[in-house]
Amino acid sequence: LPHYILPLTPPLALLVAWAICQPTISLQPWGRFKKCLSVLLLGVIPCFLVIAILVGTITFGGQVSWMAWTLLSITVLLMAVAVNQVWRGKVFQGSWPSAAAASLLSLTFFGLIQPTWTSFHLSHNVIERTEDMARHAPLNACSSITRAVVGYGEPSLVFLAGKDLVLTMPEGAADMISRMPCTIVMVEAQKIREFQQALLERNIVKKPQDEPVRGYNLGKGRFVELYFFM
């Protein structure tokens, strides 16, 4: 979501504007230590990002295509050129391959790699499951369905589901099932026992539909399971 990275935009814009307005940029006044530090950071940070992307791909069940591997390799080569230029004191010349590498890495990650992270797109997978459930009986007799979720309040789910989504507690979800037959309730694993107890108090016995949807809850920073009832 944009609000996660938006605070970084103003300082980055100021740094870029400062660099463009400088007629010449030199590391000479910095001394050898600062020169070595700048070259180290310029080389380490992109390599760290590439490694983080590969680790994330394994963690979130994604895959790296041959095209993505090729572009990542080109990114590393461009950063090597940038480091070499900066080490030789040609800071301005080194900024061009550095900018190209940053742009290429961003396009590769967001265009080819991150979309394959299935566990990372939990809200999208949840909506797909509810739409699939809506196409089958007995919900096919309903003109519309209502979605209720317990224990999972990710903003992306609200954006995707729209006004038909109700964020509620186990008792509220149990009330909705008892009063509204055309309701799909999604319950996070830690809330299952409370929800089923609330159903029993209303003389309702229901079991989860199919297998739960597993994925990564970005807001809470952990993997979760969502069970579906109708």
PDB file of C-alpha atoms in Angstrom:
ATOM      1  CA  LEU A   1       0.000   0.000   0.000  1.00  0.00           C
ATOM      2  CA  PRO A   2       1.251   3.539  -0.780  1.00  0.00           C
ATOM      3  CA  HIS A   3       1.202   4.790   2.809  1.00  0.00           C
ATOM      4  CA  TYR A   4       3.993   2.381   3.775  1.00  0.00           C
ATOM      5  CA  ILE A   5       6.582   4.133   1.569  1.00  0.00           C
ATOM      6  CA  LEU A   6       5.045   7.597   1.067  1.00  0.00           C
ATOM      7  CA  PRO A   7       6.986   9.242   3.976  1.00  0.00           C
ATOM      8  CA  LEU A   8      10.254   8.445   2.153  1.00  0.00           C
ATOM      9  CA  THR A   9       9.306  10.415  -0.963  1.00  0.00           C
ATOM     10  CA  PRO A  10      10.090  14.010   0.180  1.00  0.00           C
ATOM     11  CA  PRO A  11      13.645  13.345   1.463  1.00  0.00           C
ATOM     12  CA  LEU A  12      14.462  11.247  -1.604  1.00  0.00           C
ATOM     13  CA  ALA A  13      13.170  14.008  -3.887  1.00  0.00           C
ATOM     14  CA  LEU A  14      15.347  16.565  -2.068  1.00  0.00           C
ATOM     15  CA  LEU A  15      18.447  14.383  -2.411  1.00  0.00           C
ATOM     16  CA  VAL A  16      17.832  13.833  -6.128  1.00  0.00           C
ATOM     17  CA  ALA A  17      17.266  17.561  -6.703  1.00  0.00           C
ATOM     18  CA  TRP A  18      20.465  18.389  -4.789  1.00  0.00           C
ATOM     19  CA  ALA A  19      22.490  15.917  -6.863  1.00  0.00           C
ATOM     20  CA  ILE A  20      21.132  17.281 -10.153  1.00  0.00           C
ATOM     21  CA  CYS A  21      21.876  20.882  -9.208  1.00  0.00           C
ATOM     22  CA  GLN A  22      25.517  20.193  -8.323  1.00  0.00           C
ATOM     23  CA  PRO A  23      27.861  21.117 -11.207  1.00  0.00           C
ATOM     24  CA  THR A  24      30.420  18.595  -9.952  1.00  0.00           C
ATOM     25  CA  ILE A  25      30.340  16.041  -7.159  1.00  0.00           C
ATOM     26  CA  SER A  26      33.566  14.844  -5.622  1.00  0.00           C
ATOM     27  CA  LEU A  27      34.457  12.525  -2.771  1.00  0.00           C
ATOM     28  CA  GLN A  28      37.877  14.134  -2.332  1.00  0.00           C
ATOM     29  CA  PRO A  29      36.968  16.351   0.655  1.00  0.00           C
ATOM     30  CA  TRP A  30      35.424  13.369   2.441  1.00  0.00           C
ATOM     31  CA  GLY A  31      38.653  11.526   3.061  1.00  0.00           C
ATOM     32  CA  ARG A  32      39.464   7.898   2.418  1.00  0.00           C
ATOM     33  CA  PHE A  33      37.210   6.514   5.148  1.00  0.00           C
ATOM     34  CA  LYS A  34      34.050   8.159   3.842  1.00  0.00           C
ATOM     35  CA  LYS A  35      34.989   7.202   0.310  1.00  0.00           C
ATOM     36  CA  CYS A  36      35.337   3.545   1.308  1.00  0.00           C
ATOM     37  CA  LEU A  37      32.073   3.741   3.261  1.00  0.00           C
ATOM     38  CA  SER A  38      30.126   5.181   0.328  1.00  0.00           C
ATOM     39  CA  VAL A  39      31.474   2.531  -2.047  1.00  0.00           C
ATOM     40  CA  LEU A  40      30.706  -0.210   0.471  1.00  0.00           C
ATOM     41  CA  LEU A  41      27.110   0.943   0.914  1.00  0.00           C
ATOM     42  CA  LEU A  42      26.643   1.407  -2.815  1.00  0.00           C
ATOM     43  CA  GLY A  43      27.671  -2.206  -3.378  1.00  0.00           C
ATOM     44  CA  VAL A  44      26.216  -3.863  -0.276  1.00  0.00           C
ATOM     45  CA  ILE A  45      22.707  -2.424  -0.316  1.00  0.00           C
ATOM     46  CA  PRO A  46      21.764  -3.638  -3.841  1.00  0.00           C
ATOM     47  CA  CYS A  47      23.258  -7.071  -3.134  1.00  0.00           C
ATOM     48  CA  PHE A  48      21.296  -7.208   0.113  1.00  0.00           C
ATOM     49  CA  LEU A  49      18.097  -6.306  -1.760  1.00  0.00           C
ATOM     50  CA  VAL A  50      18.689  -9.035  -4.349  1.00  0.00           C
ATOM     51  CA  ILE A  51      19.289 -11.609  -1.597  1.00  0.00           C
ATOM     52  CA  ALA A  52      16.199 -10.384   0.278  1.00  0.00           C
ATOM     53  CA  ILE A  53      14.112 -10.792  -2.874  1.00  0.00           C
ATOM     54  CA  LEU A  54      15.321 -14.369  -3.333  1.00  0.00           C
ATOM     55  CA  VAL A  55      14.679 -15.212   0.339  1.00  0.00           C
ATOM     56  CA  GLY A  56      11.224 -13.653   0.103  1.00  0.00           C
ATOM     57  CA  THR A  57      10.488 -15.719  -2.993  1.00  0.00           C
ATOM     58  CA  ILE A  58      11.257 -18.912  -1.079  1.00  0.00           C
ATOM     59  CA  THR A  59       9.354 -17.770   2.029  1.00  0.00           C
ATOM     60  CA  PHE A  60       6.196 -16.680   0.245  1.00  0.00           C
ATOM     61  CA  GLY A  61       6.003 -19.508  -2.275  1.00  0.00           C
ATOM     62  CA  GLY A  62       6.990 -17.577  -5.382  1.00  0.00           C
ATOM     63  CA  GLN A  63       9.275 -18.301  -8.290  1.00  0.00           C
ATOM     64  CA  VAL A  64      11.970 -16.502 -10.267  1.00  0.00           C
ATOM     65  CA  SER A  65      11.655 -16.887 -14.038  1.00  0.00           C
ATOM     66  CA  TRP A  66      14.625 -16.970 -16.389  1.00  0.00           C
ATOM     67  CA  MET A  67      13.785 -13.423 -17.446  1.00  0.00           C
ATOM     68  CA  ALA A  68      13.894 -12.259 -13.822  1.00  0.00           C
ATOM     69  CA  TRP A  69      17.237 -14.022 -13.289  1.00  0.00           C
ATOM     70  CA  THR A  70      18.620 -12.254 -16.369  1.00  0.00           C
ATOM     71  CA  LEU A  71      17.460  -8.837 -15.212  1.00  0.00           C
ATOM     72  CA  LEU A  72      18.807  -9.405 -11.689  1.00  0.00           C
ATOM     73  CA  SER A  73      22.180 -10.318 -13.166  1.00  0.00           C
ATOM     74  CA  ILE A  74      22.192  -7.142 -15.245  1.00  0.00           C
ATOM     75  CA  THR A  75      21.307  -5.175 -12.106  1.00  0.00           C
ATOM     76  CA  VAL A  76      24.325  -6.577 -10.247  1.00  0.00           C
ATOM     77  CA  LEU A  77      26.605  -5.768 -13.203  1.00  0.00           C
ATOM     78  CA  LEU A  78      25.336  -2.180 -13.375  1.00  0.00           C
ATOM     79  CA  MET A  79      25.969  -1.732  -9.662  1.00  0.00           C
ATOM     80  CA  ALA A  80      29.492  -3.099 -10.108  1.00  0.00           C
ATOM     81  CA  VAL A  81      30.090  -0.450 -12.784  1.00  0.00           C
ATOM     82  CA  ALA A  82      28.695   2.242 -10.469  1.00  0.00           C
ATOM     83  CA  VAL A  83      30.942   1.143  -7.590  1.00  0.00           C
ATOM     84  CA  ASN A  84      33.975   1.195  -9.869  1.00  0.00           C
ATOM     85  CA  GLN A  85      33.204   4.722 -11.071  1.00  0.00           C
ATOM     86  CA  VAL A  86      32.670   6.056  -7.559  1.00  0.00           C
ATOM     87  CA  TRP A  87      35.880   4.420  -6.309  1.00  0.00           C
ATOM     88  CA  ARG A  88      37.781   6.200  -9.075  1.00  0.00           C
ATOM     89  CA  GLY A  89      36.278   9.511  -7.943  1.00  0.00           C
ATOM     90  CA  LYS A  90      33.825   9.818 -10.833  1.00  0.00           C
ATOM     91  CA  VAL A  91      30.723  10.156  -8.685  1.00  0.00           C
ATOM     92  CA  PHE A  92      28.514  11.780 -11.295  1.00  0.00           C
ATOM     93  CA  GLN A  93      29.413   9.149 -13.905  1.00  0.00           C
ATOM     94  CA  GLY A  94      28.658   6.437 -11.363  1.00  0.00           C
ATOM     95  CA  SER A  95      25.197   7.825 -10.663  1.00  0.00           C
ATOM     96  CA  TRP A  96      23.881   6.805 -14.094  1.00  0.00           C
ATOM     97  CA  PRO A  97      24.458   3.030 -13.829  1.00  0.00           C
ATOM     98  CA  SER A  98      23.316   3.224 -10.215  1.00  0.00           C
ATOM     99  CA  ALA A  99      20.012   4.844 -11.227  1.00  0.00           C
ATOM    100  CA  ALA A 100      19.589   2.349 -14.070  1.00  0.00           C
ATOM    101  CA  ALA A 101      20.206  -0.561 -11.685  1.00  0.00           C
ATOM    102  CA  ALA A 102      17.683   0.791  -9.171  1.00  0.00           C
ATOM    103  CA  SER A 103      15.024   1.199 -11.863  1.00  0.00           C
ATOM    104  CA  LEU A 104      15.700  -2.238 -13.302  1.00  0.00           C
ATOM    105  CA  LEU A 105      15.567  -3.876  -9.872  1.00  0.00           C
ATOM    106  CA  SER A 106      12.255  -2.183  -9.101  1.00  0.00           C
ATOM    107  CA  LEU A 107      10.702  -3.244 -12.424  1.00  0.00           C
ATOM    108  CA  THR A 108      11.982  -6.804 -12.028  1.00  0.00           C
ATOM    109  CA  PHE A 109      10.684  -7.180  -8.492  1.00  0.00           C
ATOM    110  CA  PHE A 110       7.262  -5.580  -8.852  1.00  0.00           C
ATOM    111  CA  GLY A 111       6.658  -6.789 -12.403  1.00  0.00           C
ATOM    112  CA  LEU A 112       8.022 -10.337 -12.460  1.00  0.00           C
ATOM    113  CA  ILE A 113       8.769 -11.634  -8.970  1.00  0.00           C
ATOM    114  CA  GLN A 114       6.450 -10.177  -6.346  1.00  0.00           C
ATOM    115  CA  PRO A 115       3.250 -11.101  -8.250  1.00  0.00           C
ATOM    116  CA  THR A 116       4.253 -14.782  -7.909  1.00  0.00           C
ATOM    117  CA  TRP A 117       4.361 -14.582  -4.092  1.00  0.00           C
ATOM    118  CA  THR A 118       1.093 -16.437  -3.520  1.00  0.00           C
ATOM    119  CA  SER A 119       1.243 -16.316   0.292  1.00  0.00           C
ATOM    120  CA  PHE A 120       1.831 -12.570   0.148  1.00  0.00           C
ATOM    121  CA  HIS A 121      -1.483 -11.935  -1.632  1.00  0.00           C
ATOM    122  CA  LEU A 122      -3.682 -13.293   1.139  1.00  0.00           C
ATOM    123  CA  SER A 123      -6.559 -10.852   0.683  1.00  0.00           C
ATOM    124  CA  HIS A 124      -6.773 -11.573  -3.041  1.00  0.00           C
ATOM    125  CA  ASN A 125      -6.807 -15.317  -2.366  1.00  0.00           C
ATOM    126  CA  VAL A 126      -9.547 -14.851   0.246  1.00  0.00           C
ATOM    127  CA  ILE A 127     -11.769 -12.948  -2.182  1.00  0.00           C
ATOM    128  CA  GLU A 128     -11.254 -15.621  -4.836  1.00  0.00           C
ATOM    129  CA  ARG A 129     -12.330 -18.316  -2.369  1.00  0.00           C
ATOM    130  CA  THR A 130     -15.496 -16.442  -1.375  1.00  0.00           C
ATOM    131  CA  GLU A 131     -16.404 -15.848  -5.016  1.00  0.00           C
ATOM    132  CA  ASP A 132     -15.939 -19.539  -5.712  1.00  0.00           C
ATOM    133  CA  MET A 133     -18.175 -20.411  -2.740  1.00  0.00           C
ATOM    134  CA  ALA A 134     -20.814 -17.956  -3.998  1.00  0.00           C
ATOM    135  CA  ARG A 135     -21.070 -19.878  -7.275  1.00  0.00           C
ATOM    136  CA  HIS A 136     -22.143 -23.073  -5.509  1.00  0.00           C
ATOM    137  CA  ALA A 137     -25.280 -24.132  -3.617  1.00  0.00           C
ATOM    138  CA  PRO A 138     -26.922 -23.100  -1.451  1.00  0.00           C
ATOM    139  CA  LEU A 139     -25.674 -19.583  -2.069  1.00  0.00           C
ATOM    140  CA  ASN A 140     -26.674 -19.715  -5.724  1.00  0.00           C
ATOM    141  CA  ALA A 141     -30.221 -19.011  -4.563  1.00  0.00           C
ATOM    142  CA  CYS A 142     -29.131 -15.683  -3.063  1.00  0.00           C
ATOM    143  CA  SER A 143     -29.369 -12.476  -5.023  1.00  0.00           C
ATOM    144  CA  SER A 144     -26.355 -11.171  -3.100  1.00  0.00           C
ATOM    145  CA  ILE A 145     -24.004 -12.342  -0.385  1.00  0.00           C
ATOM    146  CA  THR A 146     -22.466 -10.669   2.616  1.00  0.00           C
ATOM    147  CA  ARG A 147     -18.919 -11.329   3.748  1.00  0.00           C
ATOM    148  CA  ALA A 148     -17.926 -11.154   7.400  1.00  0.00           C
ATOM    149  CA  VAL A 149     -14.404 -11.526   8.729  1.00  0.00           C
ATOM    150  CA  VAL A 150     -13.188 -12.238  12.248  1.00  0.00           C
ATOM    151  CA  GLY A 151      -9.600 -11.676  13.358  1.00  0.00           C
ATOM    152  CA  TYR A 152      -8.249 -10.426  10.038  1.00  0.00           C
ATOM    153  CA  GLY A 153      -8.568  -6.696   9.395  1.00  0.00           C
ATOM    154  CA  GLU A 154      -6.050  -6.092   6.624  1.00  0.00           C
ATOM    155  CA  PRO A 155      -6.912  -2.869   4.697  1.00  0.00           C
ATOM    156  CA  SER A 156      -6.323  -4.610   1.360  1.00  0.00           C
ATOM    157  CA  LEU A 157      -9.206  -6.988   2.110  1.00  0.00           C
ATOM    158  CA  VAL A 158     -11.507  -4.036   2.746  1.00  0.00           C
ATOM    159  CA  PHE A 159     -10.473  -2.419  -0.549  1.00  0.00           C
ATOM    160  CA  LEU A 160     -11.069  -5.616  -2.512  1.00  0.00           C
ATOM    161  CA  ALA A 161     -14.343  -6.678  -0.868  1.00  0.00           C
ATOM    162  CA  GLY A 162     -15.980  -3.265  -0.786  1.00  0.00           C
ATOM    163  CA  LYS A 163     -19.100  -2.385   1.147  1.00  0.00           C
ATOM    164  CA  ASP A 164     -20.280  -6.009   1.441  1.00  0.00           C
ATOM    165  CA  LEU A 165     -17.540  -6.807   3.987  1.00  0.00           C
ATOM    166  CA  VAL A 166     -18.300  -6.679   7.721  1.00  0.00           C
ATOM    167  CA  LEU A 167     -15.472  -6.617  10.270  1.00  0.00           C
ATOM    168  CA  THR A 168     -16.850  -8.181  13.417  1.00  0.00           C
ATOM    169  CA  MET A 169     -16.219 -10.309  16.502  1.00  0.00           C
ATOM    170  CA  PRO A 170     -17.056 -14.048  16.885  1.00  0.00           C
ATOM    171  CA  GLU A 171     -20.418 -13.280  18.500  1.00  0.00           C
ATOM    172  CA  GLY A 172     -21.368 -10.850  15.758  1.00  0.00           C
ATOM    173  CA  ALA A 173     -20.417 -13.333  13.032  1.00  0.00           C
ATOM    174  CA  ALA A 174     -22.502 -16.035  14.703  1.00  0.00           C
ATOM    175  CA  ASP A 175     -25.481 -13.662  14.815  1.00  0.00           C
ATOM    176  CA  MET A 176     -25.085 -12.937  11.100  1.00  0.00           C
ATOM    177  CA  ILE A 177     -25.091 -16.638  10.202  1.00  0.00           C
ATOM    178  CA  SER A 178     -28.191 -17.255  12.318  1.00  0.00           C
ATOM    179  CA  ARG A 179     -30.120 -14.338  10.812  1.00  0.00           C
ATOM    180  CA  MET A 180     -28.705 -14.102   7.280  1.00  0.00           C
ATOM    181  CA  PRO A 181     -28.341 -17.386   5.365  1.00  0.00           C
ATOM    182  CA  CYS A 182     -26.507 -15.709   2.489  1.00  0.00           C
ATOM    183  CA  THR A 183     -23.449 -14.921   4.581  1.00  0.00           C
ATOM    184  CA  ILE A 184     -19.880 -16.151   4.250  1.00  0.00           C
ATOM    185  CA  VAL A 185     -17.856 -15.838   7.431  1.00  0.00           C
ATOM    186  CA  MET A 186     -14.050 -15.880   7.364  1.00  0.00           C
ATOM    187  CA  VAL A 187     -12.466 -16.672  10.726  1.00  0.00           C
ATOM    188  CA  GLU A 188      -8.783 -16.443  11.611  1.00  0.00           C
ATOM    189  CA  ALA A 189      -7.442 -19.629  13.214  1.00  0.00           C
ATOM    190  CA  GLN A 190      -6.953 -18.064  16.649  1.00  0.00           C
ATOM    191  CA  LYS A 191     -10.644 -17.086  16.761  1.00  0.00           C
ATOM    192  CA  ILE A 192     -12.081 -20.450  15.656  1.00  0.00           C
ATOM    193  CA  ARG A 193     -12.835 -21.726  19.163  1.00  0.00           C
ATOM    194  CA  GLU A 194     -14.632 -18.525  20.185  1.00  0.00           C
ATOM    195  CA  PHE A 195     -16.649 -18.517  16.980  1.00  0.00           C
ATOM    196  CA  GLN A 196     -17.745 -22.133  17.268  1.00  0.00           C
ATOM    197  CA  GLN A 197     -18.680 -21.565  20.909  1.00  0.00           C
ATOM    198  CA  ALA A 198     -20.820 -18.607  19.840  1.00  0.00           C
ATOM    199  CA  LEU A 199     -22.518 -20.828  17.255  1.00  0.00           C
ATOM    200  CA  LEU A 200     -23.267 -23.511  19.860  1.00  0.00           C
ATOM    201  CA  GLU A 201     -24.866 -20.910  22.107  1.00  0.00           C
ATOM    202  CA  ARG A 202     -27.257 -20.244  19.243  1.00  0.00           C
ATOM    203  CA  ASN A 203     -27.865 -23.968  18.610  1.00  0.00           C
ATOM    204  CA  ILE A 204     -25.953 -23.889  15.340  1.00  0.00           C
ATOM    205  CA  VAL A 205     -23.363 -26.457  14.304  1.00  0.00           C
ATOM    206  CA  LYS A 206     -21.188 -25.676  11.319  1.00  0.00           C
ATOM    207  CA  LYS A 207     -17.907 -26.979  10.007  1.00  0.00           C
ATOM    208  CA  PRO A 208     -15.383 -25.091   7.901  1.00  0.00           C
ATOM    209  CA  GLN A 209     -15.779 -25.299   4.134  1.00  0.00           C
ATOM    210  CA  ASP A 210     -12.868 -27.093   2.438  1.00  0.00           C
ATOM    211  CA  GLU A 211      -9.292 -26.225   3.399  1.00  0.00           C
ATOM    212  CA  PRO A 212      -8.291 -22.912   5.006  1.00  0.00           C
ATOM    213  CA  VAL A 213      -6.541 -20.194   3.047  1.00  0.00           C
ATOM    214  CA  ARG A 214      -3.020 -19.666   4.349  1.00  0.00           C
ATOM    215  CA  GLY A 215      -0.962 -16.565   3.792  1.00  0.00           C
ATOM    216  CA  TYR A 216       1.039 -13.726   5.237  1.00  0.00           C
ATOM    217  CA  ASN A 217      -0.706 -10.963   7.160  1.00  0.00           C
ATOM    218  CA  LEU A 218       1.425  -7.925   6.351  1.00  0.00           C
ATOM    219  CA  GLY A 219      -0.187  -5.724   8.992  1.00  0.00           C
ATOM    220  CA  LYS A 220       0.593  -8.152  11.829  1.00  0.00           C
ATOM    221  CA  GLY A 221       3.831  -9.494  10.381  1.00  0.00           C
ATOM    222  CA  ARG A 222       2.959 -13.196  10.626  1.00  0.00           C
ATOM    223  CA  PHE A 223       1.442 -16.083   8.709  1.00  0.00           C
ATOM    224  CA  VAL A 224      -2.245 -16.761   9.347  1.00  0.00           C
ATOM    225  CA  GLU A 225      -4.967 -19.225   8.373  1.00  0.00           C
ATOM    226  CA  LEU A 226      -8.512 -18.231   7.499  1.00  0.00           C
ATOM    227  CA  TYR A 227     -11.370 -20.726   7.748  1.00  0.00           C
ATOM    228  CA  PHE A 228     -14.615 -20.267   5.828  1.00  0.00           C
ATOM    229  CA  PHE A 229     -18.158 -20.886   7.073  1.00  0.00           C
ATOM    230  CA  MET A 230     -21.519 -20.435   5.416  1.00  0.00           C
TER     231      MET A 230
END
